[in-house]
mmCIF file of C-alpha atoms and ligand atoms in Angstrom:
data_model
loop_
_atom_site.group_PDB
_atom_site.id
_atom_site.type_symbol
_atom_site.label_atom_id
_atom_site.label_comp_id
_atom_site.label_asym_id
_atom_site.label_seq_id
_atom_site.Cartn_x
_atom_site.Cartn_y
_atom_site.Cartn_z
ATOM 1 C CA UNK N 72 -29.974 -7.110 -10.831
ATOM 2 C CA UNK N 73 -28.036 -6.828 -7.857
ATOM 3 C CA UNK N 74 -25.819 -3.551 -7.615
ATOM 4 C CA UNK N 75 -22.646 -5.335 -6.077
ATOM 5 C CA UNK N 76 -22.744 -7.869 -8.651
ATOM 6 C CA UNK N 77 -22.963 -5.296 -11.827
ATOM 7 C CA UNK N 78 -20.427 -3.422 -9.930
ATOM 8 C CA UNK N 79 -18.315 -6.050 -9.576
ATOM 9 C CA UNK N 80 -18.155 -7.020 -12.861
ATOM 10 C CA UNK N 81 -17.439 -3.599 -14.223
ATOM 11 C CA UNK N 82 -14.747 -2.775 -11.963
ATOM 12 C CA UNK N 83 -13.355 -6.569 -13.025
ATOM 13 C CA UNK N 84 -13.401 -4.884 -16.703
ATOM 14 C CA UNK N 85 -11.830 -1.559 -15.697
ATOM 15 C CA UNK N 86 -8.873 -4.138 -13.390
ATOM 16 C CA UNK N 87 -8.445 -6.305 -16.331
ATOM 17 C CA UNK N 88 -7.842 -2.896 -18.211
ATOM 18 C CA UNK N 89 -5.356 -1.461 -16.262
ATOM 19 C CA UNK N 90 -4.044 -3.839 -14.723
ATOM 20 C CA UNK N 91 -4.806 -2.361 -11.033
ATOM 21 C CA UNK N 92 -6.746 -5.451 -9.261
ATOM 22 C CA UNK N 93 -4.522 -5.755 -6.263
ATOM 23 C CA UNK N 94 -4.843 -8.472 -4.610
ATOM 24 C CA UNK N 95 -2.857 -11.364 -3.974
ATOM 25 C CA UNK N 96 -1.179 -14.468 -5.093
ATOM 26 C CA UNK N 97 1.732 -14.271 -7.221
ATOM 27 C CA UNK N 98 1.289 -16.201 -10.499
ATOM 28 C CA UNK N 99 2.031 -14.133 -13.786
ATOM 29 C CA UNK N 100 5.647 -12.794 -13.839
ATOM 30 C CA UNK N 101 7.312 -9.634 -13.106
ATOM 31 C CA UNK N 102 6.982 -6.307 -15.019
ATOM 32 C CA UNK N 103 10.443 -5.925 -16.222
ATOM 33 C CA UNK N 104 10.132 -2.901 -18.362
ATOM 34 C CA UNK N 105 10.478 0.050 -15.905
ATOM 35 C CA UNK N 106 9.046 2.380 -18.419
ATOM 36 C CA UNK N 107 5.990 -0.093 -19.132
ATOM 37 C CA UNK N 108 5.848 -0.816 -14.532
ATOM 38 C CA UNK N 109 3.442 2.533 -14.225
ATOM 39 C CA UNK N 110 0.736 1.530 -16.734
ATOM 40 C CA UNK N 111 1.105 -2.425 -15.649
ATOM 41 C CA UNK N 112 0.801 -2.060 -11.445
ATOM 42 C CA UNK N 113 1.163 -4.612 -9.349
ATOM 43 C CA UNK N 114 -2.015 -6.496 -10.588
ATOM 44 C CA UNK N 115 -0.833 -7.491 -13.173
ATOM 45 C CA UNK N 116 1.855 -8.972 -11.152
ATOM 46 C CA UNK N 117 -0.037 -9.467 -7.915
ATOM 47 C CA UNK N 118 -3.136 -10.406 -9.811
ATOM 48 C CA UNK N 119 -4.835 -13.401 -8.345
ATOM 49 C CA UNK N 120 -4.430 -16.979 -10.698
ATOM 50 C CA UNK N 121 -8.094 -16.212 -11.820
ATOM 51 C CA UNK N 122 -9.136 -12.536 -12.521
ATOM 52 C CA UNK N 123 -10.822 -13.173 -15.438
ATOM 53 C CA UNK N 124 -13.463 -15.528 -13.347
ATOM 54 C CA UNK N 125 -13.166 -13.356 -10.129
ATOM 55 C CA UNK N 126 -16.395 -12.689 -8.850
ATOM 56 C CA UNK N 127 -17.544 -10.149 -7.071
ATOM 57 C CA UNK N 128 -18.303 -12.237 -3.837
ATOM 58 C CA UNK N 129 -15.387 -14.398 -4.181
ATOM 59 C CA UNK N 130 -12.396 -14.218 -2.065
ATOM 60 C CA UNK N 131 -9.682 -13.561 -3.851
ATOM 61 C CA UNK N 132 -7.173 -16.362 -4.337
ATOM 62 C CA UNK N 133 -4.098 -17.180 -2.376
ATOM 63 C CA UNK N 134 -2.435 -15.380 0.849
ATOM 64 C CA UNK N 135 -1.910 -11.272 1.233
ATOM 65 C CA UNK N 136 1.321 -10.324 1.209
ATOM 66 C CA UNK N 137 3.564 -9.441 3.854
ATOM 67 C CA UNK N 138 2.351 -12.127 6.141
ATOM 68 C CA UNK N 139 5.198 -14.305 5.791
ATOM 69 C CA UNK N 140 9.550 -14.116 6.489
ATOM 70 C CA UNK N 141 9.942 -16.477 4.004
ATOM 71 C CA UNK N 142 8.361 -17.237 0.786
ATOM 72 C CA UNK N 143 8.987 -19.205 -2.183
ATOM 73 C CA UNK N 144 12.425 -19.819 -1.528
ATOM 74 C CA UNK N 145 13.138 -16.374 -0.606
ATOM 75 C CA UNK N 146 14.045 -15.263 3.154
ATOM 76 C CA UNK N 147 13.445 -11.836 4.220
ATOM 77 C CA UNK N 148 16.830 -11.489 6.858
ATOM 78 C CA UNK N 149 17.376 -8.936 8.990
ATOM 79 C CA UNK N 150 21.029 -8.564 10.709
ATOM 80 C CA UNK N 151 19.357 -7.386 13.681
ATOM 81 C CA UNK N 152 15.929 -8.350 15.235
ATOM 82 C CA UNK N 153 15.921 -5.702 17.366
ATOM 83 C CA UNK N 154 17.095 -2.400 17.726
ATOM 84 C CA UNK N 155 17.436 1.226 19.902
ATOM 85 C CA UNK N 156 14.962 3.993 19.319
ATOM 86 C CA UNK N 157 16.684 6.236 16.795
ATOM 87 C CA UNK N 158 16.443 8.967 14.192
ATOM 88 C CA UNK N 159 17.381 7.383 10.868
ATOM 89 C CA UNK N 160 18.481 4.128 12.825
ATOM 90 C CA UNK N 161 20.586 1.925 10.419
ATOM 91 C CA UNK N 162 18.852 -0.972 9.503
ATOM 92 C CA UNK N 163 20.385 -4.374 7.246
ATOM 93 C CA UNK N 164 19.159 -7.030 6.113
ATOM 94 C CA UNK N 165 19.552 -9.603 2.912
ATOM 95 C CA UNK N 166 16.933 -11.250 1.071
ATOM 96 C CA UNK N 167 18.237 -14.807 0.558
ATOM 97 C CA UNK N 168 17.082 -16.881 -2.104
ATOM 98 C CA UNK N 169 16.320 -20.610 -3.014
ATOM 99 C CA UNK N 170 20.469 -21.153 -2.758
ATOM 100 C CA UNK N 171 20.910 -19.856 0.421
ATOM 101 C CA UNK N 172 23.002 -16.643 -0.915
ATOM 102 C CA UNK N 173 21.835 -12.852 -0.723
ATOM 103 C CA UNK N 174 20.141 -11.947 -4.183
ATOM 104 C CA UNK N 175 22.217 -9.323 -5.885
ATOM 105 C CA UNK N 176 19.517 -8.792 -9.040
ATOM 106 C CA UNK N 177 16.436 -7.433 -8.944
ATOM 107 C CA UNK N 178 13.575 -6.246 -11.087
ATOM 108 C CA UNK N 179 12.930 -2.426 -11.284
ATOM 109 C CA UNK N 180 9.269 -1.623 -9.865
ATOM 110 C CA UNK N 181 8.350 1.775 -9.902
ATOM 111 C CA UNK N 182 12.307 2.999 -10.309
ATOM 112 C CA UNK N 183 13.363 1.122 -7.045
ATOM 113 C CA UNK N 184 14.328 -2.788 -6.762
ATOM 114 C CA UNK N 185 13.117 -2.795 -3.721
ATOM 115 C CA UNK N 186 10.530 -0.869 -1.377
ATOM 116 C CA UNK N 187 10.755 -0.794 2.309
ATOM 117 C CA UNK N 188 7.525 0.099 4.601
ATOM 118 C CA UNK N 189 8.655 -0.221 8.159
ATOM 119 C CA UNK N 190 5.154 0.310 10.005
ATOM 120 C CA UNK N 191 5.033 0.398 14.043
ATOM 121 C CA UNK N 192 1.937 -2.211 15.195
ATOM 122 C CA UNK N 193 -0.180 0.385 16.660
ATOM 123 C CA UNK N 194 -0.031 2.344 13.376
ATOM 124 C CA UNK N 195 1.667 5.342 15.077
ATOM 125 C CA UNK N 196 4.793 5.360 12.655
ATOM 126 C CA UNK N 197 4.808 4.622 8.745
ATOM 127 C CA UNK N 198 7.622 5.299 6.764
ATOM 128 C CA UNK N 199 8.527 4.015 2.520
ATOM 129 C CA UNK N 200 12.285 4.038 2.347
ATOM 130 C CA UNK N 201 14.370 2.487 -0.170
ATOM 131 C CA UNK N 202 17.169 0.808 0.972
ATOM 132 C CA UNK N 203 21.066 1.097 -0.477
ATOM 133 C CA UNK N 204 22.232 -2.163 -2.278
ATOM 134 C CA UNK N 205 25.794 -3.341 -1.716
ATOM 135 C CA UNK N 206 27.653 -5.655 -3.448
ATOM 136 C CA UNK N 207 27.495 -8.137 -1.766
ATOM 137 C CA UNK N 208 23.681 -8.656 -1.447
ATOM 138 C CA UNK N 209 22.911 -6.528 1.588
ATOM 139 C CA UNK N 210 20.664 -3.935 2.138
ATOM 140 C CA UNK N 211 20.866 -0.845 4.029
ATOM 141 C CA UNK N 212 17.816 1.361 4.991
ATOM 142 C CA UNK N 213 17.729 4.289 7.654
ATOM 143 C CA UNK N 214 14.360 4.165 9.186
ATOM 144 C CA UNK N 215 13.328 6.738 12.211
ATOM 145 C CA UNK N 216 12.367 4.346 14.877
ATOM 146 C CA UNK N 217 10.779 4.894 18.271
ATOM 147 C CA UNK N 218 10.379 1.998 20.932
ATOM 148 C CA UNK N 219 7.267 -0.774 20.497
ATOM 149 C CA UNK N 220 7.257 -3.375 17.752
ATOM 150 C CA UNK N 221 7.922 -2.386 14.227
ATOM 151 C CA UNK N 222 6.454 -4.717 10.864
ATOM 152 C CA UNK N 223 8.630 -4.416 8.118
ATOM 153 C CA UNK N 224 7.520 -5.116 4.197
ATOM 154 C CA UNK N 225 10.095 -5.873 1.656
ATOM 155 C CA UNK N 226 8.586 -5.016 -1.721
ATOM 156 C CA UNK N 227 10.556 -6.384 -4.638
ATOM 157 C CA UNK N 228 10.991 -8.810 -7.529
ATOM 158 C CA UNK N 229 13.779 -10.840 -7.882
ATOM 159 C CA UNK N 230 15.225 -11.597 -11.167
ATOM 160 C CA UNK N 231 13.896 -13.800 -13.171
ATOM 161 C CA UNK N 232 11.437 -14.607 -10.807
ATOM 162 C CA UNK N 233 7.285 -13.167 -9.315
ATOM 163 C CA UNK N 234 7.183 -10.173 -7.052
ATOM 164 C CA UNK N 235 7.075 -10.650 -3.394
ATOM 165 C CA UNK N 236 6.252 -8.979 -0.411
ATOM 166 C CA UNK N 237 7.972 -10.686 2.548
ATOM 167 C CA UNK N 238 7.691 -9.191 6.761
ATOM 168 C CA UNK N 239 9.470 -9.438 9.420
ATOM 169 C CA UNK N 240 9.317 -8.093 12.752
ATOM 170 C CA UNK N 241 11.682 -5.858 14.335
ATOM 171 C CA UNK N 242 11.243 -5.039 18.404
ATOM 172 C CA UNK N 243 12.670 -1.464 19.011
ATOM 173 C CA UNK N 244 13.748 -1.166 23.046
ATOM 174 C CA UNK N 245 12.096 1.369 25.122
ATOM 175 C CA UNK N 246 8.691 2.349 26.868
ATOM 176 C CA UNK N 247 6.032 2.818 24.901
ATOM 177 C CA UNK N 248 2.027 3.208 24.863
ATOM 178 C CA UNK N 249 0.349 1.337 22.461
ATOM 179 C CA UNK N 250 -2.138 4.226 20.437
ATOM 180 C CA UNK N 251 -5.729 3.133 20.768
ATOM 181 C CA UNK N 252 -7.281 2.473 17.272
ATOM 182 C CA UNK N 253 -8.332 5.169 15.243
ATOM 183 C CA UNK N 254 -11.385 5.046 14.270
ATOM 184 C CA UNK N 255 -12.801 5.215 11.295
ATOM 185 C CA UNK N 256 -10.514 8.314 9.838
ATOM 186 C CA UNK N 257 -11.409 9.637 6.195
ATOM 187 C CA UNK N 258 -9.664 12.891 6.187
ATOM 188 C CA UNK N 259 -5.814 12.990 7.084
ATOM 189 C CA UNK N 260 -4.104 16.432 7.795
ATOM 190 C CA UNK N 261 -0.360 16.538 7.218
ATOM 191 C CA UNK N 262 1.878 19.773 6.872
ATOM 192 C CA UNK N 263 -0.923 21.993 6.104
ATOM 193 C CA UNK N 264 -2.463 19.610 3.568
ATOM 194 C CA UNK N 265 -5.815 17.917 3.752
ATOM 195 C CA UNK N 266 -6.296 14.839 2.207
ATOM 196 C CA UNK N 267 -9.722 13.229 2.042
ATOM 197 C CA UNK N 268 -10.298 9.850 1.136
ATOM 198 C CA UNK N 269 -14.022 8.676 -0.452
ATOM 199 C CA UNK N 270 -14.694 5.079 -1.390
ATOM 200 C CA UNK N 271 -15.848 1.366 0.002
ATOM 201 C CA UNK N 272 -13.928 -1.281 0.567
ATOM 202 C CA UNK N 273 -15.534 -4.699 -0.917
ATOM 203 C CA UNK N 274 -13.757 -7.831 0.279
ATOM 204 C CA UNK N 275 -12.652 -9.604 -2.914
ATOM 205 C CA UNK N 276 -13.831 -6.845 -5.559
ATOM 206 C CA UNK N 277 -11.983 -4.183 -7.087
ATOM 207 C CA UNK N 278 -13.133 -0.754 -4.554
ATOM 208 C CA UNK N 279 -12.457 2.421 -6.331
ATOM 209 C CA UNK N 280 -11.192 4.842 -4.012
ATOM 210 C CA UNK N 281 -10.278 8.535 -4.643
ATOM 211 C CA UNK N 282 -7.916 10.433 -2.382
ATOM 212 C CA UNK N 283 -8.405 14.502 -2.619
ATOM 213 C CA UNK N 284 -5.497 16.592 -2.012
ATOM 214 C CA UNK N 285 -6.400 20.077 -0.538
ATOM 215 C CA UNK N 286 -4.195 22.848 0.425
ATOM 216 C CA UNK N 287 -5.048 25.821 2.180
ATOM 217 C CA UNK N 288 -8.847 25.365 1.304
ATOM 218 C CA UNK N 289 -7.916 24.978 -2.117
ATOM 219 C CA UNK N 290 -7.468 21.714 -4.694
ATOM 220 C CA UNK N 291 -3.729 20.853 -5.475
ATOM 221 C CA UNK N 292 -3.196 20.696 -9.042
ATOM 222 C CA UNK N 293 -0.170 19.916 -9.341
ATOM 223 C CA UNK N 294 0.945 17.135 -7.879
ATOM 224 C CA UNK N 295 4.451 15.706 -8.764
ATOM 225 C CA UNK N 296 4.867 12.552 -9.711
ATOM 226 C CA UNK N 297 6.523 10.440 -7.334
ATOM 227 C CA UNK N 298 8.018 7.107 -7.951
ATOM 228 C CA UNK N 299 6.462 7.382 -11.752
ATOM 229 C CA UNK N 300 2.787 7.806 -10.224
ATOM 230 C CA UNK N 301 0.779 10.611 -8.333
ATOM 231 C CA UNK N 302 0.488 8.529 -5.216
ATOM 232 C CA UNK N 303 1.386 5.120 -3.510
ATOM 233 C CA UNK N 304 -1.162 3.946 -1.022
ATOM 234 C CA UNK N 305 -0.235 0.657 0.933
ATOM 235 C CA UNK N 306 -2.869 -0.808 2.939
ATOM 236 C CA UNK N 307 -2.624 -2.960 6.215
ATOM 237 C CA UNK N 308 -5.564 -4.797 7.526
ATOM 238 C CA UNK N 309 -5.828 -4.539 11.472
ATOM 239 C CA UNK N 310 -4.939 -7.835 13.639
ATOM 240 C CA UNK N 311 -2.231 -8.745 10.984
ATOM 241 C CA UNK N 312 -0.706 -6.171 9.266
ATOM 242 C CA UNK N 313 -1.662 -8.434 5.782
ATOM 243 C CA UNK N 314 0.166 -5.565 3.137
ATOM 244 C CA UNK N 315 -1.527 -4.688 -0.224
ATOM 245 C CA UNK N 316 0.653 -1.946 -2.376
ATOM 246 C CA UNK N 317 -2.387 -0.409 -4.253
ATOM 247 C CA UNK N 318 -1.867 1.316 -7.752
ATOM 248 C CA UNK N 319 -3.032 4.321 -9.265
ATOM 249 C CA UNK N 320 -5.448 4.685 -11.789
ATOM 250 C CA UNK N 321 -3.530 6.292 -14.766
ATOM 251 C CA UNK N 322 -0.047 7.604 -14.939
ATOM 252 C CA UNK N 323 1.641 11.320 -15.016
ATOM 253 C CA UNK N 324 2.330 11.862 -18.853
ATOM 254 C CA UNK N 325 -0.541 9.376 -20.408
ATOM 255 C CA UNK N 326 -2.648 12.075 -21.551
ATOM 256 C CA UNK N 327 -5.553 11.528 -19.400
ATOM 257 C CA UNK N 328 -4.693 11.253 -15.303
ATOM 258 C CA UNK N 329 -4.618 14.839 -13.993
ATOM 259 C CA UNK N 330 -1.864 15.699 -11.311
ATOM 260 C CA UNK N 331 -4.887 16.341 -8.834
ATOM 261 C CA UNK N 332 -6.421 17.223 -6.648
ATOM 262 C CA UNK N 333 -7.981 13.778 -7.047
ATOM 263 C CA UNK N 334 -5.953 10.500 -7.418
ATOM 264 C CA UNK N 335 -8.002 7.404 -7.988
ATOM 265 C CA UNK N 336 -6.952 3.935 -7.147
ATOM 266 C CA UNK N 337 -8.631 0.562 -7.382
ATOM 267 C CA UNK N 338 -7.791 -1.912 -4.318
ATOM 268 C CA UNK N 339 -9.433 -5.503 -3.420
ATOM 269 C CA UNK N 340 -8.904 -6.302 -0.027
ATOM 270 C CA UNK N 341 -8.421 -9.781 1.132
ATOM 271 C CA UNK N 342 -11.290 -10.163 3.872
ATOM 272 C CA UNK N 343 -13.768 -7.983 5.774
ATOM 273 C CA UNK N 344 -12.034 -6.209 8.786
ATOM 274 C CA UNK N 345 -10.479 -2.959 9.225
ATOM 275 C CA UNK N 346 -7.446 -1.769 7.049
ATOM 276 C CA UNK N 347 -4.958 1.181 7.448
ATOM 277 C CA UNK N 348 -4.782 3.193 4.747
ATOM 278 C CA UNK N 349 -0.718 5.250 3.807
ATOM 279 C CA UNK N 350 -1.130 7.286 0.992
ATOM 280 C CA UNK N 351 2.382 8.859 -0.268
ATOM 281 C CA UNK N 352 2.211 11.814 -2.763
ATOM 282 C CA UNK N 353 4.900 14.432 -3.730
ATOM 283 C CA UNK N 354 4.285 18.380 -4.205
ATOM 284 C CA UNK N 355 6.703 21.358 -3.900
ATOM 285 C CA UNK N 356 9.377 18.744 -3.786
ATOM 286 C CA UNK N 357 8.308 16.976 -0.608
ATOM 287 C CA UNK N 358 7.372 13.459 -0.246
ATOM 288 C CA UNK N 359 4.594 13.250 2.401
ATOM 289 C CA UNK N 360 2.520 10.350 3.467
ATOM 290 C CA UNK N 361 -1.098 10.989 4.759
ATOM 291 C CA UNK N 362 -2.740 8.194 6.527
ATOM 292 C CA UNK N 363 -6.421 6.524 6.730
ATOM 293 C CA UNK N 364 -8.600 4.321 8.881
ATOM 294 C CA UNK N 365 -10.993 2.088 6.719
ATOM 295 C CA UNK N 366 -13.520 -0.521 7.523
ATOM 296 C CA UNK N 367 -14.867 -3.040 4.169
ATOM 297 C CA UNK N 368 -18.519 -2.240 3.911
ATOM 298 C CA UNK N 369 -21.152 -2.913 6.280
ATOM 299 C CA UNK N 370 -18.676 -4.836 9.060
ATOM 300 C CA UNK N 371 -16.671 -2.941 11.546
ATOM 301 C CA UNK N 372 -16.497 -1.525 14.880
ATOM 302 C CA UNK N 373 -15.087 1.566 13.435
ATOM 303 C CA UNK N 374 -18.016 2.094 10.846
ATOM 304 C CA UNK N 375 -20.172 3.665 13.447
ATOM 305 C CA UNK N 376 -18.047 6.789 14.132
ATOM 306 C CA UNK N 377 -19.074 8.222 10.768
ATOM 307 C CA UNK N 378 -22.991 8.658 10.328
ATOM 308 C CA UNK N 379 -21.970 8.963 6.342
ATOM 309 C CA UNK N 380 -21.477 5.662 6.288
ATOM 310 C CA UNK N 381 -23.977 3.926 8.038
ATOM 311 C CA UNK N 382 -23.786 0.142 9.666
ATOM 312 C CA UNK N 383 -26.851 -0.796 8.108
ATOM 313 C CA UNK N 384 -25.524 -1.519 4.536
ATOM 314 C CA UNK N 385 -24.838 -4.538 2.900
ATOM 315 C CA UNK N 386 -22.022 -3.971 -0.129
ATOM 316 C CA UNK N 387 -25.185 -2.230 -1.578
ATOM 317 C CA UNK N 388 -23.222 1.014 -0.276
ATOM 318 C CA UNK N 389 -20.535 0.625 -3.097
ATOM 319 C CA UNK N 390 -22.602 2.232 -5.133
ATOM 320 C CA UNK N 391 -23.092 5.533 -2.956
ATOM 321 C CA UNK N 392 -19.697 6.411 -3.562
ATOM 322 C CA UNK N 393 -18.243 4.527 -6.268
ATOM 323 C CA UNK N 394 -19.704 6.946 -8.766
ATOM 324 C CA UNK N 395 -17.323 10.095 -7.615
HETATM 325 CU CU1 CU Y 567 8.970 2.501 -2.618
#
């Protein structure tokens, strides 16, 4: 029996579970219940049309998110397609729907109706804002922005109606040089903290990966929750910026996810290739985002950089590190 396959199929079980297969496509409707929107991620909303007969070679149904301005009737619209480098620059925008007019109602997803990742092309800024709501239908974020071209994901559901993730670019004036890519990157230092992130990526199959949060040597065990979950990871694949919001594994306050130091998470990305990796988690009362370089198994460029994780592998190597 091949490994992959089992593997496959069991991580199928544990998505269809808990409702974490990430993925893409758009078909079953919105999670309306904010209370019910931790336990219910976005698979179940951004669950491909055919989970149940997903398998484990099979590319998962429809287009990643984020790729598009305008989707399903709905037009990501910023005032301003450009902008000045800037500390918590203003930025608007409406999201206009199959009438023409701003929406005004939303869906709640994990306590916001509507998540904004403004990530620079090179990878060198990331930031997960949530944007003011007037009125009227238009949205105001402040977003730190420094000169080179900026992606930005709106992550939201409309009323009545499937979650989207919608991009648009906005240039920011200035001189810049572009970063060269990372490498692969596995451990992320931010403000003392160490994060280390263990796991395959398997195009079109549910990979489990499990960030550790160290501080000072020593596991973090208390985590806060942030945003009704111990972490929000968004991944990015290289050459396109193609955006999958990945889900934790378990909830704070459901009797069996531990605030840390390990948060689990189950993502399927679209294709081989190399992905970007944000993770966001919340101790001591600070938000802080640690971020990841990632190749799917057994493809990239960047693979060779570690000698843990060989080139030689076929998907076989899912099952080195899927058992942590
Ligand atoms: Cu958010």
């Amino acid at each position: 029996m091949r490994t992959p396959v089992r593997l496959a199929g069991f991580l199928a079980v544990l998505g269809a579970a808990f409702g974490i297969a990430l993925g893409v496509g758009n078909s079953i409707g919105p999670v309306s219940d904010p209370a019910s929107a931790h336990d219910e991620p976005h698979g179940a909303s951004h669950g491909t049309p055919s989970d149940g007969e997903q398998s484990g070679t099979a590319a998962p149904v429809g287009t990643p998110g984020g790729l598009m301005v305008s989707q399903d009737g709905y037009t990501f619209a910023l005032a301003e397609s450009t902008s000045a480098p800037h500390q918590s620059a203003p930025v608007s925008f409406t999201i206009t729907g199959p009438d023409g007019r701003p929406v005004t109602a939303y869906e709640r997803e994990h306590e916001k109706r509507l998540h904004l990742i403004a990530v620079r092309r090179d990878f060198t800024g990331f930031q997960h804002v949530h944007p003011e709501l007037g009125t009227d239908g238009t949205w105001l974020a402040r977003i730190d922005l420094t000169p080179g071209d900026w992606r930005l994901f709106a992550d939201f559901t409309p009323g009545g109606a499937d979650p989207l993730t919608l991009g648009a670019d906005l240039s920011v004036a200035g001189d810049y040089q572009p970063a060269a890519p990372a490498g692969q990157s596995r451990t992320a230092e931010v403000d003392g903290y160490t994060v280390t992130l263990d796991g395959v990526l398997v195009p079109g199959s549910d990979a489990k990966l499990t960030l550790s949060v160290h501080k000072d040597g020593r596991p973090v065990t208390d985590l806060q929750p942030y945003l009704g979950a111990y972490g929000h990871l968004v991944a990015l694949r290289e050459g396109d910026l193609a955006y999958l919001h990945v889900h934790p594994d378990g909830s704070p306050g459901d009797g069996r996810t531990k605030p840390g130091p390990d948060v689990v998470f189950y993502a399927a990305v679209p294709s081989s290739g190399d992905y970007r990796l944000f993770l966001d988690f919340q101790h001591d009362g600070v938000v802080r985002t640690a971020s990841f370089a990632l190749p799917t198994a057994g493809t990239s460029r960047l693979e060779p950089t570690d000698p843990a994780h060989p080139t030689d592998g076929d998907t076989g190597t899912a099952e080195d590190h899927s058992g942590h």
